[in-house]
Amino acid sequence: MEINGLSNISMMQLTTPKTPTVAETTKSFGDYLSNALDTVNEAQVTSDKLTQQFAAGQVQDVHQVTIAGQKATILLQLTTQVRNKVIESYQEIMRMPL
């Protein structure tokens, strides 16, 4: 039985992956949060536009209007629940004794 040495392993395989810094993590979280809020806003605007078009008789498919409205409602409820959890977590941290 032949045993080969480790000389065939390149240095690229031995390097550890770069961990992001605190600033990079904070920036990416802020970007994620901003993008999520933009998505909620876009859903609300789209729902409003479709509702106005439906009321004016420009949209014939009531299903499309209802789905857009429900999507906007669900996204807004999710955003509200996330906000409530963040506030609750902050309050819990502030109650911790030093």
mmCIF file with all atom_site columns, C-alpha atoms in Angstrom, residues 1 3 9 12 18-19 26 29-30 36-37 41 44 47-48 50 63 65 68 71 78 82 84 95:
data_model
loop_
_atom_site.group_PDB
_atom_site.id
_atom_site.type_symbol
_atom_site.label_atom_id
_atom_site.label_alt_id
_atom_site.label_comp_id
_atom_site.label_asym_id
_atom_site.label_entity_id
_atom_site.label_seq_id
_atom_site.pdbx_PDB_ins_code
_atom_site.Cartn_x
_atom_site.Cartn_y
_atom_site.Cartn_z
_atom_site.occupancy
_atom_site.B_iso_or_equiv
_atom_site.pdbx_formal_charge
_atom_site.auth_seq_id
_atom_site.auth_comp_id
_atom_site.auth_asym_id
_atom_site.auth_atom_id
_atom_site.pdbx_PDB_model_num
ATOM 1  C CA . MET A 1 1  ? 0.000   0.000  0.000  1.00 0.00 ? 1  MET A CA 1
ATOM 2  C CA . ILE A 1 3  ? 0.997   6.432  1.086  1.00 0.00 ? 3  ILE A CA 1
ATOM 3  C CA . ILE A 1 9  ? -2.274  20.243 -1.538 1.00 0.00 ? 9  ILE A CA 1
ATOM 4  C CA . MET A 1 12 ? -5.249  27.956 -1.684 1.00 0.00 ? 12 MET A CA 1
ATOM 5  C CA . LYS A 1 18 ? -12.286 35.835 5.005  1.00 0.00 ? 18 LYS A CA 1
ATOM 6  C CA . THR A 1 19 ? -14.816 36.764 7.659  1.00 0.00 ? 19 THR A CA 1
ATOM 7  C CA . THR A 1 26 ? -23.760 46.305 9.496  1.00 0.00 ? 26 THR A CA 1
ATOM 8  C CA . PHE A 1 29 ? -27.878 44.367 7.176  1.00 0.00 ? 29 PHE A CA 1
ATOM 9  C CA . GLY A 1 30 ? -28.797 47.996 6.579  1.00 0.00 ? 30 GLY A CA 1
ATOM 10 C CA . ALA A 1 36 ? -37.090 44.927 2.278  1.00 0.00 ? 36 ALA A CA 1
ATOM 11 C CA . LEU A 1 37 ? -38.843 48.198 3.068  1.00 0.00 ? 37 LEU A CA 1
ATOM 12 C CA . ASN A 1 41 ? -43.552 50.101 -0.480 1.00 0.00 ? 41 ASN A CA 1
ATOM 13 C CA . GLN A 1 44 ? -48.386 48.991 -1.602 1.00 0.00 ? 44 GLN A CA 1
ATOM 14 C CA . SER A 1 47 ? -51.883 47.523 -5.093 1.00 0.00 ? 47 SER A CA 1
ATOM 15 C CA . ASP A 1 48 ? -53.057 51.131 -5.008 1.00 0.00 ? 48 ASP A CA 1
ATOM 16 C CA . LEU A 1 50 ? -54.382 48.370 -9.604 1.00 0.00 ? 50 LEU A CA 1
ATOM 17 C CA . HIS A 1 63 ? -58.240 38.366 -9.236 1.00 0.00 ? 63 HIS A CA 1
ATOM 18 C CA . VAL A 1 65 ? -56.365 43.286 -7.993 1.00 0.00 ? 65 VAL A CA 1
ATOM 19 C CA . ALA A 1 68 ? -51.947 42.476 -5.286 1.00 0.00 ? 68 ALA A CA 1
ATOM 20 C CA . LYS A 1 71 ? -49.687 40.596 -1.116 1.00 0.00 ? 71 LYS A CA 1
ATOM 21 C CA . LEU A 1 78 ? -44.798 40.949 8.279  1.00 0.00 ? 78 LEU A CA 1
ATOM 22 C CA . VAL A 1 82 ? -40.593 42.289 12.623 1.00 0.00 ? 82 VAL A CA 1
ATOM 23 C CA . ASN A 1 84 ? -42.533 44.634 17.095 1.00 0.00 ? 84 ASN A CA 1
ATOM 24 C CA . ARG A 1 95 ? -34.114 45.679 31.305 1.00 0.00 ? 95 ARG A CA 1
#
